[in-house]
mmCIF file of C-alpha atoms in Angstrom:
data_model
loop_
_atom_site.group_PDB
_atom_site.id
_atom_site.type_symbol
_atom_site.label_atom_id
_atom_site.label_comp_id
_atom_site.label_asym_id
_atom_site.label_seq_id
_atom_site.Cartn_x
_atom_site.Cartn_y
_atom_site.Cartn_z
ATOM 1 C CA MET A 1 5.790 0.435 14.502
ATOM 2 C CA GLU A 2 3.999 -1.495 17.152
ATOM 3 C CA PHE A 3 0.360 -2.257 17.896
ATOM 4 C CA ARG A 4 -1.491 -3.402 20.963
ATOM 5 C CA GLU A 5 -5.152 -4.217 21.455
ATOM 6 C CA ASN A 6 -7.546 -1.391 22.264
ATOM 7 C CA LYS A 7 -11.256 -2.090 22.771
ATOM 8 C CA LEU A 8 -12.436 1.121 21.114
ATOM 9 C CA ARG A 9 -10.261 1.136 17.995
ATOM 10 C CA LYS A 10 -9.040 -2.485 17.792
ATOM 11 C CA VAL A 11 -5.438 -1.253 17.511
ATOM 12 C CA GLU A 12 -3.369 1.350 19.268
ATOM 13 C CA TRP A 13 -0.423 2.863 17.494
ATOM 14 C CA LYS A 14 2.973 3.356 19.058
ATOM 15 C CA GLY A 15 4.680 5.809 16.750
ATOM 16 C CA ASP A 16 3.950 9.115 15.087
ATOM 17 C CA HIS A 17 0.334 10.096 15.732
ATOM 18 C CA ARG A 18 0.021 11.811 12.334
ATOM 19 C CA ASP A 19 0.647 8.457 10.655
ATOM 20 C CA GLU A 20 -1.873 6.791 12.938
ATOM 21 C CA LEU A 21 -4.523 9.434 12.305
ATOM 22 C CA TYR A 22 -4.074 9.233 8.539
ATOM 23 C CA ALA A 23 -4.110 5.408 8.604
ATOM 24 C CA HIS A 24 -7.369 5.266 10.564
ATOM 25 C CA ARG A 25 -9.029 7.921 8.387
ATOM 26 C CA ALA A 26 -7.970 6.084 5.226
ATOM 27 C CA CYS A 27 -9.405 2.847 6.642
ATOM 28 C CA ASP A 28 -12.641 4.629 7.565
ATOM 29 C CA SER A 29 -12.837 5.843 3.967
ATOM 30 C CA VAL A 30 -12.372 2.277 2.737
ATOM 31 C CA LEU A 31 -15.322 1.206 4.902
ATOM 32 C CA GLY A 32 -17.454 3.860 3.219
ATOM 33 C CA LEU A 33 -16.565 2.750 -0.310
ATOM 34 C CA ARG A 34 -19.246 1.024 -2.332
ATOM 35 C CA CYS A 35 -17.057 0.207 -5.340
ATOM 36 C CA SER A 36 -16.973 -3.213 -6.967
ATOM 37 C CA VAL A 37 -13.631 -2.719 -8.690
ATOM 38 C CA HIS A 38 -10.533 -0.806 -7.603
ATOM 39 C CA ILE A 39 -8.005 0.266 -10.233
ATOM 40 C CA ILE A 40 -4.483 1.665 -10.046
ATOM 41 C CA GLU A 41 -3.117 2.938 -13.341
ATOM 42 C CA GLY A 42 0.641 2.596 -13.141
ATOM 43 C CA ILE A 43 1.799 2.983 -16.710
ATOM 44 C CA VAL A 44 4.092 5.762 -15.516
ATOM 45 C CA GLY A 45 5.023 5.760 -11.836
ATOM 46 C CA ARG A 46 6.471 8.718 -9.979
ATOM 47 C CA ASP A 47 8.733 8.657 -6.980
ATOM 48 C CA GLY A 48 9.463 11.448 -4.499
ATOM 49 C CA THR A 49 6.430 13.489 -3.486
ATOM 50 C CA ALA A 50 4.582 12.544 -6.690
ATOM 51 C CA PHE A 51 4.008 16.237 -7.374
ATOM 52 C CA HIS A 52 6.837 18.774 -7.131
ATOM 53 C CA HIS A 53 9.828 16.531 -6.449
ATOM 54 C CA GLY A 54 10.645 13.242 -8.116
ATOM 55 C CA LYS A 55 10.985 11.640 -11.487
ATOM 56 C CA ASP A 56 8.701 9.703 -13.817
ATOM 57 C CA ILE A 57 9.502 6.012 -14.271
ATOM 58 C CA LEU A 58 7.950 3.726 -16.888
ATOM 59 C CA ALA A 59 6.270 0.866 -14.984
ATOM 60 C CA ASN A 60 3.705 -0.425 -17.518
ATOM 61 C CA LEU A 61 1.350 -1.786 -14.863
ATOM 62 C CA ILE A 62 -2.381 -1.638 -14.301
ATOM 63 C CA LEU A 63 -3.733 -3.243 -11.147
ATOM 64 C CA VAL A 64 -7.386 -4.181 -10.742
ATOM 65 C CA GLY A 65 -9.004 -5.874 -7.775
ATOM 66 C CA MET A 66 -12.085 -6.307 -5.662
ATOM 67 C CA ASN A 67 -10.462 -5.410 -2.312
ATOM 68 C CA PRO A 68 -8.820 -1.961 -2.133
ATOM 69 C CA ILE A 69 -6.395 -3.066 0.600
ATOM 70 C CA HIS A 70 -5.197 -5.959 -1.530
ATOM 71 C CA VAL A 71 -4.770 -3.697 -4.569
ATOM 72 C CA ASP A 72 -2.773 -1.186 -2.482
ATOM 73 C CA ALA A 73 -0.640 -3.944 -0.896
ATOM 74 C CA VAL A 74 0.298 -5.472 -4.254
ATOM 75 C CA ALA A 75 0.987 -2.010 -5.730
ATOM 76 C CA ALA A 76 3.198 -1.035 -2.777
ATOM 77 C CA TYR A 77 5.095 -4.323 -3.066
ATOM 78 C CA LEU A 78 5.670 -3.754 -6.779
ATOM 79 C CA MET A 79 6.944 -0.259 -5.922
ATOM 80 C CA GLY A 80 9.670 -1.865 -3.799
ATOM 81 C CA HIS A 81 8.159 -1.297 -0.356
ATOM 82 C CA ASN A 82 7.795 -3.704 2.556
ATOM 83 C CA THR A 83 3.998 -3.673 2.800
ATOM 84 C CA GLN A 84 4.050 -4.793 6.418
ATOM 85 C CA ARG A 85 5.807 -1.537 7.396
ATOM 86 C CA ILE A 86 3.340 0.864 5.733
ATOM 87 C CA PRO A 87 1.157 2.393 8.483
ATOM 88 C CA TYR A 88 -2.083 2.470 6.442
ATOM 89 C CA LEU A 89 -1.724 -1.178 5.425
ATOM 90 C CA GLN A 90 -0.785 -2.204 8.983
ATOM 91 C CA VAL A 91 -3.913 -0.586 10.405
ATOM 92 C CA ALA A 92 -6.111 -1.954 7.592
ATOM 93 C CA HIS A 93 -4.837 -5.473 8.251
ATOM 94 C CA ALA A 94 -5.303 -5.098 12.025
ATOM 95 C CA ARG A 95 -8.869 -3.858 11.469
ATOM 96 C CA GLY A 96 -9.652 -6.888 9.304
ATOM 97 C CA LEU A 97 -10.058 -4.993 6.034
ATOM 98 C CA GLY A 98 -7.608 -7.173 4.101
ATOM 99 C CA SER A 99 -4.153 -8.668 4.093
ATOM 100 C CA ASN A 100 -1.076 -6.471 3.921
ATOM 101 C CA ASN A 101 1.040 -9.435 2.808
ATOM 102 C CA PRO A 102 1.109 -9.744 -1.001
ATOM 103 C CA GLU A 103 2.035 -13.432 -0.687
ATOM 104 C CA ASP A 104 -1.429 -14.047 0.850
ATOM 105 C CA ILE A 105 -3.258 -12.330 -2.017
ATOM 106 C CA GLN A 106 -4.352 -14.146 -5.160
ATOM 107 C CA VAL A 107 -2.819 -12.327 -8.124
ATOM 108 C CA TYR A 108 -3.634 -13.023 -11.768
ATOM 109 C CA LEU A 109 -1.762 -11.833 -14.836
ATOM 110 C CA ILE A 110 -3.503 -10.910 -18.074
ATOM 111 C CA TYR A 111 -1.434 -11.130 -21.273
ATOM 112 C CA ASP A 112 -2.879 -10.995 -24.766
ATOM 113 C CA GLY A 113 -6.322 -12.106 -23.599
ATOM 114 C CA SER A 114 -5.185 -15.032 -21.441
ATOM 115 C CA VAL A 115 -5.521 -15.030 -17.648
ATOM 116 C CA GLU A 116 -3.006 -16.919 -15.518
ATOM 117 C CA ARG A 117 -2.519 -17.194 -11.772
ATOM 118 C CA CYS A 118 0.725 -15.618 -10.580
ATOM 119 C CA THR A 119 2.395 -17.976 -8.124
ATOM 120 C CA ASP A 120 5.526 -15.857 -7.680
ATOM 121 C CA LEU A 121 5.279 -12.064 -7.547
ATOM 122 C CA SER A 122 8.915 -11.755 -8.579
ATOM 123 C CA GLU A 123 7.728 -12.823 -12.061
ATOM 124 C CA ILE A 124 6.145 -9.393 -12.445
ATOM 125 C CA GLY A 125 9.209 -7.404 -11.516
ATOM 126 C CA ARG A 126 9.448 -4.530 -9.070
ATOM 127 C CA VAL A 127 9.823 -0.884 -10.061
ATOM 128 C CA PRO A 128 11.440 0.921 -7.105
ATOM 129 C CA LEU A 129 9.530 4.118 -6.321
ATOM 130 C CA GLY A 130 10.653 5.665 -3.048
ATOM 131 C CA VAL A 131 8.957 8.562 -1.315
ATOM 132 C CA TYR A 132 10.045 11.716 0.459
ATOM 133 C CA HIS A 133 8.725 11.190 3.967
ATOM 134 C CA ARG A 134 6.223 13.972 4.664
ATOM 135 C CA GLY A 135 7.608 15.956 1.725
ATOM 136 C CA ASP A 136 11.098 16.234 3.270
ATOM 137 C CA THR A 137 13.429 15.917 0.262
ATOM 138 C CA SER A 138 16.313 14.918 2.549
ATOM 139 C CA LYS A 139 14.444 11.740 3.583
ATOM 140 C CA TYR A 140 14.018 9.561 0.472
ATOM 141 C CA VAL A 141 12.701 6.309 1.927
ATOM 142 C CA PHE A 142 11.257 2.925 1.180
ATOM 143 C CA PHE A 143 8.968 1.506 3.838
#
């Protein structure tokens, strides 16, 4: 995926236009959010399409953050994806909505009432959850 500057949109996508359209609409939705806290409940994760195809996997994670892009980037990383290859996170980063690099995001761990800064995301452990690209069960991918 490749970007180049565009005065009207800030970024121009060179790739599948459906991905670009979705990414920009998702970022527009983020701009309209007025939430203080963003939560992803990941006690049980699901790979595949997340609906009709795939399997449940125990992840035991709950992510909470102030920036929805950062929460999504950390979640995608923990799911085994390269966050810099996910179209929505690429566009969000290019539009200045947040970092798509989990190493740039301050992450804290909460265990038994204590809060500690996570200096190495590998401490958390990754739970690989691939997806079927556009619902095509022959294309099980990780970004």
